Coordinates of C-alpha atoms and ligand atoms in Angstrom, one line a residue:
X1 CA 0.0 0.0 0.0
X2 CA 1.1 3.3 -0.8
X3 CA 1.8 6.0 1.7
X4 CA -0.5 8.6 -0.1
X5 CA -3.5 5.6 0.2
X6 CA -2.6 5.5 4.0
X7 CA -3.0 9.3 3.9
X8 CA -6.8 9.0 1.9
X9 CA -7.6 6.7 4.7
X10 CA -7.4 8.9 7.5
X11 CA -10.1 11.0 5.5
X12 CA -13.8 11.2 7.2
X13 CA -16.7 10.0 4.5
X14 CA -17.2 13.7 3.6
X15 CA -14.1 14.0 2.5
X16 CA -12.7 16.7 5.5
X17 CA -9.6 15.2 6.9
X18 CA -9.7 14.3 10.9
X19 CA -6.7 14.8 13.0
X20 CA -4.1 14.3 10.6
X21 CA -0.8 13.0 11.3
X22 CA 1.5 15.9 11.8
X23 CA 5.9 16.4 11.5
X24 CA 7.6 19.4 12.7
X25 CA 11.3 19.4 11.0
X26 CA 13.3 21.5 12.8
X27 CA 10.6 21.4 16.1
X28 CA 14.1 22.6 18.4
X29 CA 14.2 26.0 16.7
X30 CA 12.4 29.3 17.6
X31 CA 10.0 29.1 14.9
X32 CA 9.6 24.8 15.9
X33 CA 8.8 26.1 19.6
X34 CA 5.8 28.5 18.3
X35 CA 4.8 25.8 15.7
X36 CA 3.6 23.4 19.1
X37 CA 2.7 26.3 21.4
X38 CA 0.2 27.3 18.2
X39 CA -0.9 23.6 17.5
X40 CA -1.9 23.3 21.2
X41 CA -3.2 26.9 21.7
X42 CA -5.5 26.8 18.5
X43 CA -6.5 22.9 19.0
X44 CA -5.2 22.0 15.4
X45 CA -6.4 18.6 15.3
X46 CA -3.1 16.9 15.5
X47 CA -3.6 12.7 15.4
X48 CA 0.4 11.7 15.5
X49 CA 2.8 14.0 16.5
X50 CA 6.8 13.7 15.0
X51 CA 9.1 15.8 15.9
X52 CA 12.2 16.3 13.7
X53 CA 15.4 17.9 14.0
X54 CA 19.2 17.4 13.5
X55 CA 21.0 14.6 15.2
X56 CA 22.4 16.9 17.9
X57 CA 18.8 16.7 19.1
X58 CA 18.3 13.4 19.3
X59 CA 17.6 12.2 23.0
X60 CA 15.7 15.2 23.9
X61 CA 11.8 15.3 23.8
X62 CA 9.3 18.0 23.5
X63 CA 6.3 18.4 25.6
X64 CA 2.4 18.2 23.3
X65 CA -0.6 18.1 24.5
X66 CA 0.4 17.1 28.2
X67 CA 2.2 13.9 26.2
X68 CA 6.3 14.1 25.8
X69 CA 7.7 12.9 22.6
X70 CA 11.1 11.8 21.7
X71 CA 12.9 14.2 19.1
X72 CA 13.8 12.2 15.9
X73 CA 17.0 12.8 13.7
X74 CA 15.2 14.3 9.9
X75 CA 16.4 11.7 7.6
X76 CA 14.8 9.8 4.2
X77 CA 12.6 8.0 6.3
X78 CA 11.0 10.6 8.6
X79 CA 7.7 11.1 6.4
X80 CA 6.1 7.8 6.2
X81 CA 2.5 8.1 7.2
X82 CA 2.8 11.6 7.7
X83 CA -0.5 13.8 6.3
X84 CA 1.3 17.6 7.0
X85 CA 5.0 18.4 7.2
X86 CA 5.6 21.8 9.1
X87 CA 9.5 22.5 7.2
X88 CA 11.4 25.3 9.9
X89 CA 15.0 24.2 9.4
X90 CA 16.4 26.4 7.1
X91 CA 16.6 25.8 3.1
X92 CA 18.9 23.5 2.5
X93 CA 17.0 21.0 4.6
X94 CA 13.6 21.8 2.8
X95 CA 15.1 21.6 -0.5
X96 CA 16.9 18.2 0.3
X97 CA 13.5 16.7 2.5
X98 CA 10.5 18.5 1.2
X99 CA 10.1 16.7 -2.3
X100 CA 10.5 13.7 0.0
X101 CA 8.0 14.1 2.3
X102 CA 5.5 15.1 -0.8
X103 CA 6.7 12.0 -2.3
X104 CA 5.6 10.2 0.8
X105 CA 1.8 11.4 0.8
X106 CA 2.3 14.5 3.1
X107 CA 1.4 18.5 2.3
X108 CA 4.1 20.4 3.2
X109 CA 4.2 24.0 4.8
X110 CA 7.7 25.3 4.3
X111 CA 8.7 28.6 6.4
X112 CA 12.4 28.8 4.4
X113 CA 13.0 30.3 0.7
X114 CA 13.6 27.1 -1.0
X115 CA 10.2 27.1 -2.7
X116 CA 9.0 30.8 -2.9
X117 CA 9.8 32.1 -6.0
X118 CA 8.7 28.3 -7.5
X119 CA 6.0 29.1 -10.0
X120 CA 4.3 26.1 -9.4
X121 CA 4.3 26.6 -5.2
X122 CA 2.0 29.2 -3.6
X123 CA 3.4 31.6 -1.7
X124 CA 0.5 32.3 1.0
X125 CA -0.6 34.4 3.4
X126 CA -4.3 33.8 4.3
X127 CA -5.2 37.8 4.9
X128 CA -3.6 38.5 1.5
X129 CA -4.0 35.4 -1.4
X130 CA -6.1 33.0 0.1
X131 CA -7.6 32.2 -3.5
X132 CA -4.1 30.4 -4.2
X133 CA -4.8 27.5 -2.0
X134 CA -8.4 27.1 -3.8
X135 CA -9.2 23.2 -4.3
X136 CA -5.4 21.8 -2.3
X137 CA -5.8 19.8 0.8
X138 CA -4.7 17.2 3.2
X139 CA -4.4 14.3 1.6
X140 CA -3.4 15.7 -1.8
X141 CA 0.4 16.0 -1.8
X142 CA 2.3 19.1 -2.2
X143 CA 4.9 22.4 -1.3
X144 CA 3.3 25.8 0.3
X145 CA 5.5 28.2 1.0
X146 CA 5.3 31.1 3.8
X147 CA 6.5 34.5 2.5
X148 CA 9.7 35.9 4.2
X149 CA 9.1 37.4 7.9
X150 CA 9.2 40.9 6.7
X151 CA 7.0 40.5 3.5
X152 CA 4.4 39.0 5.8
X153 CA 4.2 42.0 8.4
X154 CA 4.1 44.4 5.5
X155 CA 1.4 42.6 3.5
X156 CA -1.1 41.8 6.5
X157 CA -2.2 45.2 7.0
X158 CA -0.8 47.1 3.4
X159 CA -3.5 44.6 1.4
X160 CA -6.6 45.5 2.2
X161 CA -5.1 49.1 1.6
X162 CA -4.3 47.9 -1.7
X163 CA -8.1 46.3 -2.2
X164 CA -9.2 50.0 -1.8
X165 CA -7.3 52.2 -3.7
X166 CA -4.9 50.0 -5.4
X167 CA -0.9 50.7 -4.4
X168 CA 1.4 51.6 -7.4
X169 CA 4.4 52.4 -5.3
X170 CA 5.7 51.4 -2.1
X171 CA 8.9 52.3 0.1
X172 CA 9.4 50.7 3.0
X173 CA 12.6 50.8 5.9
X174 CA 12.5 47.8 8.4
X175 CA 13.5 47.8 11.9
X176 CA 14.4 43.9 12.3
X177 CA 14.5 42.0 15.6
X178 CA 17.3 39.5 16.9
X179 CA 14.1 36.5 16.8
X180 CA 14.3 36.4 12.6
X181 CA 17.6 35.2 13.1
X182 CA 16.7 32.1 14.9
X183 CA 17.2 31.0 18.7
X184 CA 21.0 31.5 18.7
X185 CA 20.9 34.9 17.1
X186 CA 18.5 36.0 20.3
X187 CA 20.7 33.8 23.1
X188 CA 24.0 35.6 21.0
X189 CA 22.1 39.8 21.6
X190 CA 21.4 38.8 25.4
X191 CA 24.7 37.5 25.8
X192 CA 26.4 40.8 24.0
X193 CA 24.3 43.2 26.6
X194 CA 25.3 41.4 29.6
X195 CA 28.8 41.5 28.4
X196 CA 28.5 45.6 26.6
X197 CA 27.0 46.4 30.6
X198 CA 29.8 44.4 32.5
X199 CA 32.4 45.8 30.3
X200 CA 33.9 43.0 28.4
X201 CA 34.1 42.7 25.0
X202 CA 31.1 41.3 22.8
X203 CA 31.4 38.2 21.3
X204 CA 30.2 38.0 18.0
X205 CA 29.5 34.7 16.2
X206 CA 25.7 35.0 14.7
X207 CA 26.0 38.2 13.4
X208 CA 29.5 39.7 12.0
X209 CA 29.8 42.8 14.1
X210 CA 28.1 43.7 17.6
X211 CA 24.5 43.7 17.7
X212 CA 23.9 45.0 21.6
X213 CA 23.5 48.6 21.5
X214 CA 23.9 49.0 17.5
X215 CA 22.1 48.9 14.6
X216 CA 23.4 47.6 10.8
X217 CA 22.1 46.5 7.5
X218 CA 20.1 43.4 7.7
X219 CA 23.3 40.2 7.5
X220 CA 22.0 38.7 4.0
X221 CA 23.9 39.1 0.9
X222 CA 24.3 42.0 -0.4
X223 CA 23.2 41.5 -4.4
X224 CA 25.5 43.7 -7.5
X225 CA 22.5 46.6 -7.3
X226 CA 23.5 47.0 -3.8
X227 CA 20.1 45.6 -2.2
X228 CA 20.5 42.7 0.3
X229 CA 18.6 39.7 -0.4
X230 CA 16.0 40.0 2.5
X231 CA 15.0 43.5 1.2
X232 CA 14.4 41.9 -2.7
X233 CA 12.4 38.9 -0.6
X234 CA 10.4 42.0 -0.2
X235 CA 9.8 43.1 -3.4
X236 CA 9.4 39.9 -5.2
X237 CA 7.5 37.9 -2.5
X238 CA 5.2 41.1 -3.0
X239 CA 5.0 40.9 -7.0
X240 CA 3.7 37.3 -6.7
X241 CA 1.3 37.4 -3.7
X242 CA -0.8 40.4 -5.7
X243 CA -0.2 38.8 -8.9
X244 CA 1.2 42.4 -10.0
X245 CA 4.4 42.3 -11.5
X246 CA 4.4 47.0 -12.0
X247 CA 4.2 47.5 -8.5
X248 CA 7.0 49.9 -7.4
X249 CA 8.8 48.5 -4.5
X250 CA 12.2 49.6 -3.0
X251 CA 13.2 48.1 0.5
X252 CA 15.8 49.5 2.8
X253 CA 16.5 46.0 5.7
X254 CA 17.9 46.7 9.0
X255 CA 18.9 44.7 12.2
X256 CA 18.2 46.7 15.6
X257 CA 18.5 45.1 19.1
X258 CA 15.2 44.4 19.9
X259 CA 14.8 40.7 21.0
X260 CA 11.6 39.4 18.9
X261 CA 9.2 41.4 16.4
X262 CA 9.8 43.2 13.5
X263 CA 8.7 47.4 12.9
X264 CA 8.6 48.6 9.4
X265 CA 8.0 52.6 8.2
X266 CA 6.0 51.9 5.3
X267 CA 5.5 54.7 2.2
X268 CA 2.3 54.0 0.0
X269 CA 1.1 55.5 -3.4
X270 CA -2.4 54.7 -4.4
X271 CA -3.4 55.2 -7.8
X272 CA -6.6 57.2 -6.1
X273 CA -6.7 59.5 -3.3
X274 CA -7.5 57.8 0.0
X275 CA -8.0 59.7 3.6
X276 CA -6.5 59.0 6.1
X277 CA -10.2 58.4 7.8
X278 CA -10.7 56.0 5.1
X279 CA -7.3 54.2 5.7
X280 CA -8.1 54.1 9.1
X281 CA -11.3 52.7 9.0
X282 CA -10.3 50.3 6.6
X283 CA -7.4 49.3 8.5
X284 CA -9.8 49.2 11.9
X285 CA -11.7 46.3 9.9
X286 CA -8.9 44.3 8.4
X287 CA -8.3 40.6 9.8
X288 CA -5.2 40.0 11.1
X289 CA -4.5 44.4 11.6
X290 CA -5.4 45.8 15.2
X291 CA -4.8 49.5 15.2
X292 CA -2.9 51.5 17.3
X293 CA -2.9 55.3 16.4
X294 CA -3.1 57.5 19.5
X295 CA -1.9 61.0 18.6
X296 CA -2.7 63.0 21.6
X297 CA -1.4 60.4 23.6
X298 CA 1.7 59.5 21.5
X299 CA 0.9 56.0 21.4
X300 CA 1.8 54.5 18.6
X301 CA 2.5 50.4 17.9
X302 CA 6.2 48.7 19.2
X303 CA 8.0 45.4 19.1
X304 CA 6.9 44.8 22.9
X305 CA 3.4 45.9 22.3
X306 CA 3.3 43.2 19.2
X307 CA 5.2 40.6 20.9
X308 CA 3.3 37.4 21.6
X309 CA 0.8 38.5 19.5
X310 CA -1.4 37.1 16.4
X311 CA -2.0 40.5 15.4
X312 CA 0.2 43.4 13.0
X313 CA -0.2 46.3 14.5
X314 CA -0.6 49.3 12.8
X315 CA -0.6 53.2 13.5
X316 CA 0.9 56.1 13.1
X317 CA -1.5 56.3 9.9
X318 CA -0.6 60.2 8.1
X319 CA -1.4 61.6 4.8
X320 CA 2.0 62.2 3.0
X321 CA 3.3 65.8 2.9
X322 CA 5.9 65.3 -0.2
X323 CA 3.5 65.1 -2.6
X324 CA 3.1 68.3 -4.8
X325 CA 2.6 71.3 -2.6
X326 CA 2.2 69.4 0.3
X327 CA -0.5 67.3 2.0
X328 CA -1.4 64.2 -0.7
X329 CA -4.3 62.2 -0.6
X330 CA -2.6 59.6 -2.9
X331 CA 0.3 58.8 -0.9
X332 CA -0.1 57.5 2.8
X333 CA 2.6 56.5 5.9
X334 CA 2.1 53.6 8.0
X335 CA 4.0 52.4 10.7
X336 CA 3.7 48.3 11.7
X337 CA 4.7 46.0 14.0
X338 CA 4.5 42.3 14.3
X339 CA 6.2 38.9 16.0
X340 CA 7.5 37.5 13.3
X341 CA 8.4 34.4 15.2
X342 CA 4.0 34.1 15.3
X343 CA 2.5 35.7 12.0
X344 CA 5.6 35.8 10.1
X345 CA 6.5 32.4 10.5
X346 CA 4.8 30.3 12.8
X347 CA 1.0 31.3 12.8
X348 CA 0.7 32.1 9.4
X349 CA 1.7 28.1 8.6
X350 CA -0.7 27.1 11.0
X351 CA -3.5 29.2 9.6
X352 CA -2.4 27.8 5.8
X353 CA -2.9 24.2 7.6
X354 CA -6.2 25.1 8.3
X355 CA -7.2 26.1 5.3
X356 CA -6.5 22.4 4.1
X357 CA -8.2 20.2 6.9
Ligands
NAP401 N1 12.9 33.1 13.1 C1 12.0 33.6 12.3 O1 11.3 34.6 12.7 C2 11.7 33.1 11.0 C3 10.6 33.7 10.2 C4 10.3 33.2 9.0 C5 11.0 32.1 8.5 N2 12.0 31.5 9.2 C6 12.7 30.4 8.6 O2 12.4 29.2 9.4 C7 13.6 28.4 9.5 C8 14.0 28.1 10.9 O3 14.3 29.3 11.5 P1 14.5 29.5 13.1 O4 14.5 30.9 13.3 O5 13.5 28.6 13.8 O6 16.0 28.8 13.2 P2 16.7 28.2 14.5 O7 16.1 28.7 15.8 O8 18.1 28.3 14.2 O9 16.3 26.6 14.4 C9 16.8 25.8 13.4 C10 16.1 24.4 13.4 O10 16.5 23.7 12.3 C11 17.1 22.4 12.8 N3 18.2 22.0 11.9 C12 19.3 22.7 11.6 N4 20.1 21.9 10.8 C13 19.5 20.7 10.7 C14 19.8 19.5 10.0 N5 20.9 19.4 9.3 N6 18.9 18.5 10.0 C15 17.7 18.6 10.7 N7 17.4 19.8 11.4 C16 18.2 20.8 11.4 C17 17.6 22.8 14.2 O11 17.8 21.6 14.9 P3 18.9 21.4 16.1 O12 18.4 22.1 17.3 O13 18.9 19.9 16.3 O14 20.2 22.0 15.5 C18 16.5 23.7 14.7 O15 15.4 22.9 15.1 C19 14.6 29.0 8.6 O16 14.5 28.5 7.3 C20 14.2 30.5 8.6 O17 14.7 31.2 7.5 C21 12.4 32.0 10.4

């Protein structure tokens, strides 16, 4: 019997899958943590759990659903049976085990780039393109990607702005937390500010130059136009999502030392004019978007506000003032914050899983 006849089995009559039979590869890792603590907090029907890593893992167990479970190495094998693969271990471990666990019956959900810019993968984000998962499912093999961290945040609450008045141009500066980088990356910023405070030298390993008390370009490659690689994520991930190709997009990517959630200063030009009272109450209604745009009060969204959270957040909503002779009702500021660890990564795969039960 074939695995992908094993997977049809586990389907009820009506053709909705119950509790499927769910892998986490990379389930040690900070985007692996959230993937359970999501599971377990949003009651994802999960039927078998398997949770995958490298073989320095191996011997240690993770705690589901008041059960613990054994950590097994990711190898050939680690698929059979299994109806949805959660990928969080970096590329080149999706691109090596991914067409293997599709070849074993399962539907994968892959947080790395390996897969995004595939034409025949959707790239997903259920606020944004949730008509690119129309007619897949459990049971029916295949690769979803998530978009890039970033791209995510920008696009939860930026969409339904688009929807409206349709963006032709967007600039957009991000202020990037130590929790993109992975668990290490955050362990490595704590470590530099207990050192930076009791005056010994940082230690720099992660990242190539101090991270406490700094802030540099985002540590991707830096491509020949002089963009890193995380700031054309943003630009491309966006051009396929919207299925729009002329949208003007230029990305400026930056590491600060917050521990976990990303902020992003987002410039938008609408091909119509749109107030900032419409913005707002657009934005007020969005899914995913909880606004937080206190003027008087000078409360405006941050990292610690958004951390932990399901939500972007979104404020500091302002007509722009550089379009001709002033005030412009086509061009709009944002400002955003969101756990990437949750909706960028994490959550957003969860809420793609749902879609296919
Ligand atoms: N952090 C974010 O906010 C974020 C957001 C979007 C997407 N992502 C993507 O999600 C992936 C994971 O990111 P992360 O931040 O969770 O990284 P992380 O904290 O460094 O965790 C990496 C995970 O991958 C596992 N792994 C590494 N090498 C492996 C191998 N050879 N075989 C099997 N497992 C291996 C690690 O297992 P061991 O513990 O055994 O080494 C660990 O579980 C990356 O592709 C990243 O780009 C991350």
């Amino acid at each position: 019997m074939s695995t992908v006849t094993q997977s049809n089995q586990s389907r009820h009559r009506s053709g909705s899958m119950s509790a499927p039979r769910v892998a986490i590869a990379g389930v040690t890792g900070a985007v692996g943590q959230e993937l359970l603590k999501i599971l377990a907090e949003r009651s994802f029907p999960v039927g078998q759990l398997t949770p995958l890593a490298s073989a320095r893992s191996v011997g240690k167990q993770v705690e589901f659903g008041g059960k613990r479970y054994p950590i097994q190495e990711l190898t050939e094998d680690s698929f059979r049976g299994v109806d949805l693969a959660l990928f969080s271990a970096g590329g080149a471990q999706s691109r090596k085990f991914a067409p293997l666990a599709v070849a074993a019956g399962a539907v994968v959900v892959d947080n790395s780039s390996a897969f995004r810019m595939d034409p025949a993968v959707p790239l997903v984000v259920p606020e944004v393109n949730p008509e690119d998962l129309a007619g897949m499912r459990l049971g029916q093999p295949a690769i979803i990607a998530n978009p890039n961290c970033s791209t995510i945040i920008m696009l939860v609450p930026v969409t339904p702005l688009h929807r409206a008045a349709t963006v032709q141009g967007m600039v957009v500066s991000t202020y990037q937390a130590a929790s993109g980088a992975g668990a290490k990356a955050m362990a490595e910023l704590e470590q530099q500010t207990r050192d930076v405070l009791a005056g010994k030298p940082p230690v720099c390993v992660q990242f190539p130059q101090q991270y406490a008390f700094n802030i540099f370009s985002h540590d991707s490659d830096v491509g020949p136009a002089g963009y890193n690689t995380e700031e054309m994520k943003m630009v491309h991930e966006t051009h396929k999502m919207w299925h729009a190709q002329s949208v003007a997009i230029t990305a400026t990517c930056v590491r600060v030392p917050v521990m976990r959630a990303h902020a992003e200063s987002i410039n938008l030009q609408f091909e119509r004019p749109l107030s900032e009272a419409e913005a707002y109450e657009i934005l007020h209604a969005a899914p995913g978007v909880t606004v937080v745009d206190d003027r008087g009060a000078n409360r405006f969204p941050t990292p610690l506000h958004a951390s932990g959270k399901d939500d972007v957040y979104a404020g500091r909503i302002r007509s722009d003032i550089a379009g001709d002779g002033g005030m412009s009702e086509t061009g709009l500021n944002l400002f955003v914050c969101g756990d990437q660890i949750r909706k960028g990564a994490a959550l957003n795969a969860v809420q793609i899983a749902e879609m296919l039960l």
